[in-house]
Coordinates of C-alpha atoms and ligand atoms in Angstrom, one line a residue:
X865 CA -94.4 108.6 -45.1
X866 CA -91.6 108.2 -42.4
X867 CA -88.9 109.4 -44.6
X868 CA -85.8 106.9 -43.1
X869 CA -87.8 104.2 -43.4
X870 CA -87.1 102.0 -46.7
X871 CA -89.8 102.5 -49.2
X872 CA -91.0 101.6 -52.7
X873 CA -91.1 104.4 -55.6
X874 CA -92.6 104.3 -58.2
X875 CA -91.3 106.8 -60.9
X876 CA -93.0 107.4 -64.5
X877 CA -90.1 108.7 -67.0
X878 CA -86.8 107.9 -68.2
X879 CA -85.4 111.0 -69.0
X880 CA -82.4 112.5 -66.8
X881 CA -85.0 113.5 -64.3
X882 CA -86.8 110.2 -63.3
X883 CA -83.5 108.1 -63.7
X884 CA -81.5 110.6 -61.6
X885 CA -84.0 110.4 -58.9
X886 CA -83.9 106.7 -59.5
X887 CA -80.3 106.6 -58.4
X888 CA -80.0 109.1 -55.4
X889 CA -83.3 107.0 -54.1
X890 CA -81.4 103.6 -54.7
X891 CA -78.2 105.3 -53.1
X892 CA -80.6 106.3 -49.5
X893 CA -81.4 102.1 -49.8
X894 CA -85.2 102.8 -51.2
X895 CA -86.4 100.1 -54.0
X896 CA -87.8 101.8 -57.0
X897 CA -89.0 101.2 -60.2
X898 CA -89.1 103.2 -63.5
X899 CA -91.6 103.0 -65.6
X900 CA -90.8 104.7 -69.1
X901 CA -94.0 104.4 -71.7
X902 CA -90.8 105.2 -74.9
X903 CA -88.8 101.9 -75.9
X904 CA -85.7 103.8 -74.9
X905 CA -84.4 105.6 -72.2
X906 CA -83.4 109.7 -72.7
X907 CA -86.5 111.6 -72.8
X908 CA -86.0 114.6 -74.3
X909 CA -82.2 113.9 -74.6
X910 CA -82.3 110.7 -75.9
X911 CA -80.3 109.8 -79.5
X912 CA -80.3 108.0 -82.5
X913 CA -77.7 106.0 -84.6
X914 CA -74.9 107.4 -87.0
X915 CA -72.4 106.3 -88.1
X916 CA -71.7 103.4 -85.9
X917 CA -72.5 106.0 -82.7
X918 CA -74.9 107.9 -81.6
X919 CA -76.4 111.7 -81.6
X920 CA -78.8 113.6 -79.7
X921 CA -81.8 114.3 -81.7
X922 CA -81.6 118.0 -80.0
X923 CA -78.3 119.6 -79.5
X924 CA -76.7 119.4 -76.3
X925 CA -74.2 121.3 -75.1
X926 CA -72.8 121.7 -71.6
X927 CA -71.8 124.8 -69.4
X928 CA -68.8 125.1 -67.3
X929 CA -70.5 125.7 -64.8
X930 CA -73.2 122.8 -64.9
X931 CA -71.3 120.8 -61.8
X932 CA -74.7 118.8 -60.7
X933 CA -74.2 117.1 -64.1
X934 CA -70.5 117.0 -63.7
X935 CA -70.5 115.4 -60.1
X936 CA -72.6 113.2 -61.5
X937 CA -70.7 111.5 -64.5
X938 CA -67.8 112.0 -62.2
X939 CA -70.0 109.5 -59.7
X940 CA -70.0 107.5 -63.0
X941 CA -66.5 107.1 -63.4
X942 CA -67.3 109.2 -66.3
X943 CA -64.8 112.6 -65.5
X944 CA -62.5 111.7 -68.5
X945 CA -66.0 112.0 -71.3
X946 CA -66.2 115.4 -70.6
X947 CA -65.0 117.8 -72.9
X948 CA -64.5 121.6 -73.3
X949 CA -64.0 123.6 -76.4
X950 CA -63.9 127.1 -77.2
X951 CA -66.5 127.9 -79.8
X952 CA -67.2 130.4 -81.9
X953 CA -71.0 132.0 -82.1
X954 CA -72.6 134.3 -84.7
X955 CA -75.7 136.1 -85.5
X956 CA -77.2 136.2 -88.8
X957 CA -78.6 139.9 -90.2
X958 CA -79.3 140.8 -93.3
X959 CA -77.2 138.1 -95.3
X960 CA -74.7 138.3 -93.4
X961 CA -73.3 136.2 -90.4
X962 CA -71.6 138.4 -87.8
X963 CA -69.6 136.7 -85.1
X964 CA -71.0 137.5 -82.1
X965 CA -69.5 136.5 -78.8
X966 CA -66.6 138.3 -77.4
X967 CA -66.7 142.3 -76.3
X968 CA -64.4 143.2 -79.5
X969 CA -67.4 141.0 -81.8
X970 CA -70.0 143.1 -80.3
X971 CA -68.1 146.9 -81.3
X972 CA -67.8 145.4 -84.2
X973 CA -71.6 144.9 -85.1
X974 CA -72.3 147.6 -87.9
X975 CA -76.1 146.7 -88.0
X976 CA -76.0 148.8 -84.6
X977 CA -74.8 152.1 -84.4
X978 CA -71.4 153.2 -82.6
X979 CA -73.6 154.2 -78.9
X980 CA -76.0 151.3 -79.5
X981 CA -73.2 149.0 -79.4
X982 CA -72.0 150.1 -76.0
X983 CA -75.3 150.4 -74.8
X984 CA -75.9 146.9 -75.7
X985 CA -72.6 146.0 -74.0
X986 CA -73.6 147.7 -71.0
X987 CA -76.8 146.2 -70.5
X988 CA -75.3 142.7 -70.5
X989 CA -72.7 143.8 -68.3
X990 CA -75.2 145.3 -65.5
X991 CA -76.8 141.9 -65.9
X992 CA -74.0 140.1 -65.3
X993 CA -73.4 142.1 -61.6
X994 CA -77.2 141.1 -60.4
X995 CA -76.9 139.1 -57.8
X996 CA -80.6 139.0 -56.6
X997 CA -82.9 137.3 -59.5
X998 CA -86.4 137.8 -57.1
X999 CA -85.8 141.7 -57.3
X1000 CA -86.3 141.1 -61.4
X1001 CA -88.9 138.8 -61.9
X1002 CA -91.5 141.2 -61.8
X1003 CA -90.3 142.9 -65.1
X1004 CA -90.5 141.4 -68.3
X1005 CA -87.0 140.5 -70.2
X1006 CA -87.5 142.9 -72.5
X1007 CA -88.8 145.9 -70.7
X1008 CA -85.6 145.4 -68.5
X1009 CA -83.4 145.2 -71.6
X1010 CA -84.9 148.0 -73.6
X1011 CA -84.6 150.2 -70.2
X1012 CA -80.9 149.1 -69.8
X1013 CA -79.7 148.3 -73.5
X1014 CA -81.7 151.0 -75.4
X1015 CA -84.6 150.6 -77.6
X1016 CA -83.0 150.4 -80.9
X1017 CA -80.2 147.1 -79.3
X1018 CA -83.5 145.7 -78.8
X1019 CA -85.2 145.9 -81.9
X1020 CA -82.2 144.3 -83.5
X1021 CA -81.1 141.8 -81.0
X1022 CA -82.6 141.1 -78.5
X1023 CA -86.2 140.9 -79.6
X1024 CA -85.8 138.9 -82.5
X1025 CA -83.5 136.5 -79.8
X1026 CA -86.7 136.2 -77.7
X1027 CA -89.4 135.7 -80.6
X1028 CA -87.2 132.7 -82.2
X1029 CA -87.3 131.3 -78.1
X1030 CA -90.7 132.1 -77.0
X1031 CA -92.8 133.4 -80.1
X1032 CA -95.5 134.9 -79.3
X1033 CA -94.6 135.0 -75.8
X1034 CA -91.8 136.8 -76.5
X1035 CA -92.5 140.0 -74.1
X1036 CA -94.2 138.1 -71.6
X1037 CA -90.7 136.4 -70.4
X1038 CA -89.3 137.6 -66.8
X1039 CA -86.0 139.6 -67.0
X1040 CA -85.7 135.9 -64.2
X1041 CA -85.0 134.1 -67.0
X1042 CA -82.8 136.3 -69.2
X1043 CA -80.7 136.5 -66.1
X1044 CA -80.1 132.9 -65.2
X1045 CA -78.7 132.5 -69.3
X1046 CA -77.1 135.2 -69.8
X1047 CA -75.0 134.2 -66.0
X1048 CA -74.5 130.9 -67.1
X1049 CA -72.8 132.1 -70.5
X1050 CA -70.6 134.8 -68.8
X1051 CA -69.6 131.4 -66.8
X1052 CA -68.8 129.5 -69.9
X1053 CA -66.7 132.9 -70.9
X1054 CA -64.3 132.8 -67.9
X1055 CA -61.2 131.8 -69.0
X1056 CA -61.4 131.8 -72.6
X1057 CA -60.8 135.3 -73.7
X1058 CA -64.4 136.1 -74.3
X1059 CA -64.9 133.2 -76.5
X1060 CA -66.9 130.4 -75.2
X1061 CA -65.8 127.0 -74.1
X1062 CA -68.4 124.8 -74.3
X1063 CA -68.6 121.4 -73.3
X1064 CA -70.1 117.6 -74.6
X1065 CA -69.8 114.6 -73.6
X1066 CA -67.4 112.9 -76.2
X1067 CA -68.7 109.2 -75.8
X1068 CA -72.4 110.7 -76.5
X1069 CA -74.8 111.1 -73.7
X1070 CA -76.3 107.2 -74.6
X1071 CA -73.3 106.6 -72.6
X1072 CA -74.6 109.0 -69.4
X1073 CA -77.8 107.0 -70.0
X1074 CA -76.1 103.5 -70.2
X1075 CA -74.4 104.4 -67.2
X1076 CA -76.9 105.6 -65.4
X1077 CA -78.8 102.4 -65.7
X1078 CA -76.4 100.3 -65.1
X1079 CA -75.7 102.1 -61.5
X1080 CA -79.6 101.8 -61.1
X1081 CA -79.9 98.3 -61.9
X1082 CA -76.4 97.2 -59.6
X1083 CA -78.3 99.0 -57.1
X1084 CA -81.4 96.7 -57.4
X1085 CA -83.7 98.8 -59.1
X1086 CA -85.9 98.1 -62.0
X1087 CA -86.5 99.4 -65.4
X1088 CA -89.1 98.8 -67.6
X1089 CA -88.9 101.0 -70.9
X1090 CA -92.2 100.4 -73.2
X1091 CA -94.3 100.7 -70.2
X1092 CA -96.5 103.7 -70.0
X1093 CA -98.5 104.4 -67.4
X1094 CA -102.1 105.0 -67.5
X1095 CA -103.6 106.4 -64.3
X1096 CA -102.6 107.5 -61.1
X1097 CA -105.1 105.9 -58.4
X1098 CA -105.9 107.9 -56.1
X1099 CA -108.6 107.6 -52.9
X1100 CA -109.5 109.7 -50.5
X1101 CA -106.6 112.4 -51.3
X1102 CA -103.8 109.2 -51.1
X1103 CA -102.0 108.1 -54.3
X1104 CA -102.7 104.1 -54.0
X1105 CA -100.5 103.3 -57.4
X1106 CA -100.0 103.6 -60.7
X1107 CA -101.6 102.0 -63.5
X1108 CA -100.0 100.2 -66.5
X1109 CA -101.5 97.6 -69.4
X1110 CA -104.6 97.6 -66.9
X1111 CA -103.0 96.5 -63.6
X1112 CA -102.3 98.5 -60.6
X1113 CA -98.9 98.8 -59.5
X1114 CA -98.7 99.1 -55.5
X1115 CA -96.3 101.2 -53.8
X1116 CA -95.2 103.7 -51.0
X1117 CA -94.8 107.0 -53.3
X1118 CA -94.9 108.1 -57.0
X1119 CA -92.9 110.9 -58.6
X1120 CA -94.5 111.9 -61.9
X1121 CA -91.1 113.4 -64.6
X1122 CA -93.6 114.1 -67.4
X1123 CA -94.5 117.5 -68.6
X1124 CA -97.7 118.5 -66.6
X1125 CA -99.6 118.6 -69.7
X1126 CA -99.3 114.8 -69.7
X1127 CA -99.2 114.6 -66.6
X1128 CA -103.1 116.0 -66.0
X1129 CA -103.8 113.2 -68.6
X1130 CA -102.9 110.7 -65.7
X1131 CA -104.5 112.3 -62.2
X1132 CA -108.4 113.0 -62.9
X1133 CA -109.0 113.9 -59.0
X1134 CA -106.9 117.0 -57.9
X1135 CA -107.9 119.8 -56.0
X1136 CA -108.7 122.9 -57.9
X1137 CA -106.6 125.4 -57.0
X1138 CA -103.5 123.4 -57.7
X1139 CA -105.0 121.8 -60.9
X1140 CA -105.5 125.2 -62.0
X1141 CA -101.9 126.1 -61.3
X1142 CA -100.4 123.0 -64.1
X1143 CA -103.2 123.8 -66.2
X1144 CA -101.2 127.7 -66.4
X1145 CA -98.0 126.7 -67.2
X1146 CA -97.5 126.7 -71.0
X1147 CA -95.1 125.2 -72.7
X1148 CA -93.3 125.6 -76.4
X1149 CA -92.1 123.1 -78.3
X1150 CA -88.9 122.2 -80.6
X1151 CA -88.3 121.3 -84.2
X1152 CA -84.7 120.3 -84.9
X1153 CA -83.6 119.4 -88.6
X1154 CA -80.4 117.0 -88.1
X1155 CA -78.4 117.2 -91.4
X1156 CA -75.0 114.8 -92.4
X1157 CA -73.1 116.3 -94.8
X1158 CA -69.5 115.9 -96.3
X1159 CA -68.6 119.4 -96.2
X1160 CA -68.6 121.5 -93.1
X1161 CA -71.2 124.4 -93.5
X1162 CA -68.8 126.9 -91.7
X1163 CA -66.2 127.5 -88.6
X1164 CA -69.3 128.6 -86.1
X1165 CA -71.0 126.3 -83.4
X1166 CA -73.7 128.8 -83.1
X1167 CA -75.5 131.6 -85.4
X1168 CA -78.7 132.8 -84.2
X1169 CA -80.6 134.1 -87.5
X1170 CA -82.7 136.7 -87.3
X1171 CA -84.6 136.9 -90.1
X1172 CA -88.5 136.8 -89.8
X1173 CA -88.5 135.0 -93.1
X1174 CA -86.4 131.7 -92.1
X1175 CA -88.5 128.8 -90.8
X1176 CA -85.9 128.3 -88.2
X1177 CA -83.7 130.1 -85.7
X1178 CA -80.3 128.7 -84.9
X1179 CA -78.3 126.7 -86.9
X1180 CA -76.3 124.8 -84.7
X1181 CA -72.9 122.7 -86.0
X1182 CA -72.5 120.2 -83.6
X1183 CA -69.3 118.8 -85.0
X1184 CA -67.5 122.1 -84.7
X1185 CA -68.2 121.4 -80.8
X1186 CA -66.6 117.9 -80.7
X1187 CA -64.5 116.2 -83.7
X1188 CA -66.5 115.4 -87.2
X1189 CA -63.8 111.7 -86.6
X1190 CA -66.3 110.6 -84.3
X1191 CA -69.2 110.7 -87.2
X1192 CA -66.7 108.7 -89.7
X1193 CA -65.5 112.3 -90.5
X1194 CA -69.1 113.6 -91.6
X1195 CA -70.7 117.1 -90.5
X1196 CA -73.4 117.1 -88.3
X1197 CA -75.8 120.3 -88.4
X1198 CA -78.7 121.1 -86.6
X1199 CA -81.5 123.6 -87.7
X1200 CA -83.6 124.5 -84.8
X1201 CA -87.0 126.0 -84.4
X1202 CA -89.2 126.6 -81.0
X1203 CA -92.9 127.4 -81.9
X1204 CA -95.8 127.3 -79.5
X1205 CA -97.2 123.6 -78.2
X1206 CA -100.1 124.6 -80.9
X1207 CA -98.1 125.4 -83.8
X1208 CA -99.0 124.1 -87.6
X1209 CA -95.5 122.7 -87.5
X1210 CA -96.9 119.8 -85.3
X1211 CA -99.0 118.3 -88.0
X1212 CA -97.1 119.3 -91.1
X1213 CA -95.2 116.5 -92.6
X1214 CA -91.6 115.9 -92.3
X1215 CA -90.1 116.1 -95.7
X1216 CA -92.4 119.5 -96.0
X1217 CA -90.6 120.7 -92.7
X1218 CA -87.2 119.2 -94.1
X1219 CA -88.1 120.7 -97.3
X1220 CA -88.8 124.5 -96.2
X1221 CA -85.3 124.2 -93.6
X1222 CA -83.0 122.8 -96.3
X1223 CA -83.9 125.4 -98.5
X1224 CA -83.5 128.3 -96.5
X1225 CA -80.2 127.1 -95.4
X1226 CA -79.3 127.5 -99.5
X1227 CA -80.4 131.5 -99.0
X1228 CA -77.7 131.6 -96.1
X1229 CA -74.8 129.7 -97.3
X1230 CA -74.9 130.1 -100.8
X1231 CA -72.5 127.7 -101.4
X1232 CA -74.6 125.1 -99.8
X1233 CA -77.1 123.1 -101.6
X1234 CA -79.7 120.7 -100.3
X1235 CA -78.0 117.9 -102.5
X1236 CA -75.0 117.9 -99.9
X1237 CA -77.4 116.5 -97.7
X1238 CA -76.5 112.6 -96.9
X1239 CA -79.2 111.8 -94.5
X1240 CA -81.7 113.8 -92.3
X1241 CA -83.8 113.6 -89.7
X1242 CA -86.2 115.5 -88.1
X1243 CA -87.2 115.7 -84.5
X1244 CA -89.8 117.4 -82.7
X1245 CA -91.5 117.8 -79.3
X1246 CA -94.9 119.8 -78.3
X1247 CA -93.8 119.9 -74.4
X1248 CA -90.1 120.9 -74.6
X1249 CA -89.7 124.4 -72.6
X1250 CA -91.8 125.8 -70.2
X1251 CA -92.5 129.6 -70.8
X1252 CA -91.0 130.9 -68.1
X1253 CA -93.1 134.7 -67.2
X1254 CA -93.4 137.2 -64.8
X1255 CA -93.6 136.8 -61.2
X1256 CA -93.5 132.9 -62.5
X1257 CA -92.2 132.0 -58.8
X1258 CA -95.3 132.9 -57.5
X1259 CA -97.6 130.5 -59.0
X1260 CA -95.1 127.6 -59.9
X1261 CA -96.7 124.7 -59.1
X1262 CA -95.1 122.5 -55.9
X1263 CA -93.5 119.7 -56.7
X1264 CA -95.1 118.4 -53.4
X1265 CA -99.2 117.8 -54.7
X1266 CA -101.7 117.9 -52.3
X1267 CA -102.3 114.4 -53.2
X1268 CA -100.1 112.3 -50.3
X1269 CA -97.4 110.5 -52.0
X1270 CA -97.5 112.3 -55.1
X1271 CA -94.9 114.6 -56.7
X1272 CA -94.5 115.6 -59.8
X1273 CA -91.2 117.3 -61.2
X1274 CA -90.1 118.2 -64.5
X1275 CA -88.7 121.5 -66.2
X1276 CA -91.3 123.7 -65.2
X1277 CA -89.7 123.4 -61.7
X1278 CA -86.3 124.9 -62.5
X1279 CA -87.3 128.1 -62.9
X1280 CA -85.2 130.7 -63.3
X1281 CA -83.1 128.5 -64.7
X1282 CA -83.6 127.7 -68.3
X1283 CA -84.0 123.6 -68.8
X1284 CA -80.9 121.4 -68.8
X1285 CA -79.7 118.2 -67.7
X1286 CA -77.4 119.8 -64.8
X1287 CA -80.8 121.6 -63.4
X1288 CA -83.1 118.3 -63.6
X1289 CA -80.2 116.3 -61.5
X1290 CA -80.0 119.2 -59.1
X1291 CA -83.6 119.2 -58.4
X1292 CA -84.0 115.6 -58.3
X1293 CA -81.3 114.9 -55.9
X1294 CA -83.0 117.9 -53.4
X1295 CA -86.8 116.7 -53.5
X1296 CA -84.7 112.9 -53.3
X1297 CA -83.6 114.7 -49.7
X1298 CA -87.0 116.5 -49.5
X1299 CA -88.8 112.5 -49.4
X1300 CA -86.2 109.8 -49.0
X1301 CA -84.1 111.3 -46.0
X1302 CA -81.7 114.0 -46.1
X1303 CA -78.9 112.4 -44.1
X1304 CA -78.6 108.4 -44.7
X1305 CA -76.8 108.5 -48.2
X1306 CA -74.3 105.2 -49.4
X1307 CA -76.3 103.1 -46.7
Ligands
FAD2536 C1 -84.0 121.6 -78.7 C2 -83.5 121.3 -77.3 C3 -82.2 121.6 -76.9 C4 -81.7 121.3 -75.7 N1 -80.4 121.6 -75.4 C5 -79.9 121.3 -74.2 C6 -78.5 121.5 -73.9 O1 -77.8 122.0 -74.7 N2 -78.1 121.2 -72.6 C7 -78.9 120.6 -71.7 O2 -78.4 120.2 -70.6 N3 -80.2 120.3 -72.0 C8 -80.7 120.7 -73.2 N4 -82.0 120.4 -73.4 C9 -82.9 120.1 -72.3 C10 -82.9 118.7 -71.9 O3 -83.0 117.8 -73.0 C11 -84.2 118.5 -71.0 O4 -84.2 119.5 -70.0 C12 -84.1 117.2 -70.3 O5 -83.9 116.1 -71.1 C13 -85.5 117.0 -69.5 O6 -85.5 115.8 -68.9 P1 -86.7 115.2 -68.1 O7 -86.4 113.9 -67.6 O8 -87.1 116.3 -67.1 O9 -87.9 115.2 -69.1 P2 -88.1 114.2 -70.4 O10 -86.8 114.1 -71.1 O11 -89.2 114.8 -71.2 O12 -88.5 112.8 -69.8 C14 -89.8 112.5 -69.5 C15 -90.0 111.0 -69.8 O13 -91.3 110.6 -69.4 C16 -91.8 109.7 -70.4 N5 -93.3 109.6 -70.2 C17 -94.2 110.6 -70.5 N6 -95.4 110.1 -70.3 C18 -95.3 108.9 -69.7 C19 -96.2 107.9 -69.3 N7 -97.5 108.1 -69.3 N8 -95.7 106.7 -68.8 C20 -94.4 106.5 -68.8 N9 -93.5 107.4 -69.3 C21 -93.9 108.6 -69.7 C22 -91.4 110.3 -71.7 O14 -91.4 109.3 -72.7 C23 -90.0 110.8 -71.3 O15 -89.0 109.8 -71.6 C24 -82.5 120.7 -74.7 C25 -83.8 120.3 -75.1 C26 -84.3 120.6 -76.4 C27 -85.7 120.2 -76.7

């Protein structure tokens, strides 16, 4: 395709990655349409009602430093819904909840000994001065960290960090990986004393989404949500459409924003070599536990628990982020829990998984019990994280396929950096360049 002259997109998903697209396309003066096979827009951060607003159904937080995301809502006359808090994070170790975040927190950790402390200190801070990622990748996270942190920092932190991320995985992970999060928290860090300011969007990010298609739609582009699509056609190595409710839907280009297991669902003629490349990339998924209650459960945003014994691994308080006035003064909790795209979680039954968090939570907080709970929900996704390992650069698929007209990009094209909205706008907006002309913006 000549890439200045106007063409129609076609783009399957409505998460942040197909609807920013959507709008940096519409900006260049392309016409596009989104098809979205959900009722609603959001994707993976899409919400539910409470309260009279709405709530993620996973925790979302934001990072200083996430300025794709920022120029974004800023676009969006949105710079005043952005807000920054410090926040106070803790870790979870034999029955006891240690806070966990600022240099003093971590001399302060009895589980480790005195020189395993500062070993652990030290590690984080050598990480902190990399500049290069690619020199890294070929190490695994934890060989790196039990070189640079010591073995025994690893066995209590570190490792049990990575098994509640990536299971079974856990010490396949490139040091890549580690790097790019534990940069982007030193970032969130700067300025706050060592504590972290995080950041949310106060309105809820149904707003970001309402915006978003508002701007898309203004623009002259279409949206239709409870549309999934089918097939890609495809003849003679061309993409010739999509294929929704039996019809085929004509048009210049297509750009696929599902995760590539679904995606390979879709395409049944791709060449080998690159089909082999999706078919590589696996993925964990997400269980989050959303919980009102009356009564905050504690003063921390964040505790990691490690604990081999609870069914989850982060207990996140959302409304010690942003206000519990915005929930009609209620307390809004998540429990969260990554487990591999195969797990047993996926087919076990709601209440049993509500069941099993709630009353673990009671072994934590004594004082809690599972009566406090008003309402919960539980959310969960197979395809939610790519598992980033070694030398991952290397084989990550392109988002380019060799089928003409046909990209594909999702999460397991940010690599190193760990998925987030402020990475899926940044890519979008460069392969947006890469096929829609780098140089005719605001025509
Ligand atoms: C537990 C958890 C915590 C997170 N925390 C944060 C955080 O703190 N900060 C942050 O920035 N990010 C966070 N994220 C990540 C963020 O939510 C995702 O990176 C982002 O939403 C991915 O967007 P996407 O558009 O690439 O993919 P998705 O959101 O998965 O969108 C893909 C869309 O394609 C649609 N689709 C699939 N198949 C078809 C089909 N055949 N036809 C039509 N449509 C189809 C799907 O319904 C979906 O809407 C978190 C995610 C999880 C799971």
């Amino acid at each position: 395709m000549n890439n200045s002259a106007k063409m129609t997109v076609n783009i399957i998903g409505a998460g942040i990655t197909g609807l920013a697209a959507a709008y940096f396309l519409l900006k260049k003066g392309h016409q596009v349409n989104v098809f979205e096979s959900a009722p609603e827009v959001g994707g993976l951060s899409g919400f539910f009602p409470v309260e009279g607003t709405y709530l993620e159904k996973y925790y979302h937080h934001i990072f200083s430093g996430h300025t794709g995301l920022i120029d974004l809502m800023k676009e969006l006359n949105m710079a005043e819904d952005v807000m920054f808090r410090k926040v106070k994070t803790g870790f979870f170790y034999e029955n006891k909840v240690y806070p966990f975040a600022t240099p003093k927190d971590l001399l302060l950790f009895t589980p480790l000994k005195i020189k395993d402390r500062l070993r652990l200190g030290l590690g984080s801070l050598k990480m902190m001065r990399i500049r290069d990622w690619q020199g890294m990748e070929n190490e695994s996270a934890l060989d790196w960290l039990r070189k640079h942190s010591g073995a025994e920092s690893c066995r209590i932190v570190w490792e049990p960090l990575l098994k509640m991320k990536f299971g079974d995985n856990y010490d396949r992970i490139s040091a890549a990986w580690l790097w790019n999060r534990v940069v982007d928290r030193k970032k969130s860090k700067e300025g706050g004393g060592g504590k972290e300011a995080m950041g949310y969007i106060r309105t809820g990010y149904k707003k970001l989404f309402d915006e978003l298609v508002e701007a898309i739609r203004r623009q002259g582009g279409e949206l239709h949500t409870g549309a999934a699509i089918e097939k890609i056609s495809v003849e003679k190595g061309k993409s010739t459409g999509i294929i929704s409710n039996g019809n085929l839907i004509a048009g210049d280009v297509i750009i696929a924003t599902m995760p590539i297991p679904s995606f390979l669902h879709l395409v049944s003629s791709l060449p080998l070599e690159y089909k082999a490349r999706l078919s590589a990339v696996k993925y964990q998924g997400s269980t989050c536990v959303v919980l009102k209650l009356k009564q905050a459960l504690s003063d921390y945003y964040w505790i990691n628990i490690s604990d081999p014994r609870s069914p989850f691994v982060g207990i996140i308080e959302h409304t010690n982020l942003i206000s519990p006035d915005y929930y009609g003064n209620r307390h809004l909790v998540y429990l969260t829990k990554y487990s591999s795209s195969e797990d047993r979680i996926f087919s076990r039954s709601k209440d049993d998984i509500y069941r099993d968090f709630s009353a673990y939570l009671e072994k934590i907080f004594p004082e809690f019990r599972a009566a406090d709970v008003e309402q919960s929900w539980v959310f969960q996704d197979r395809f939610s994280q790519p598992v980033f390992v070694r030398n991952y650069s290397k084989t990550m698929p392109d988002m380019r396929t060799p089928v003409k007209d046909l990209y594909i990009l999702n999460t397991a094209h940010l690599y190193p950096e760990s998925r987030c909205l402020n990475s899926s706008i940044i890519k979008a907006r460069t392969l947006v360049d890469d096929i829609g002309g780098k140089n005719d913006d605001n025509r």
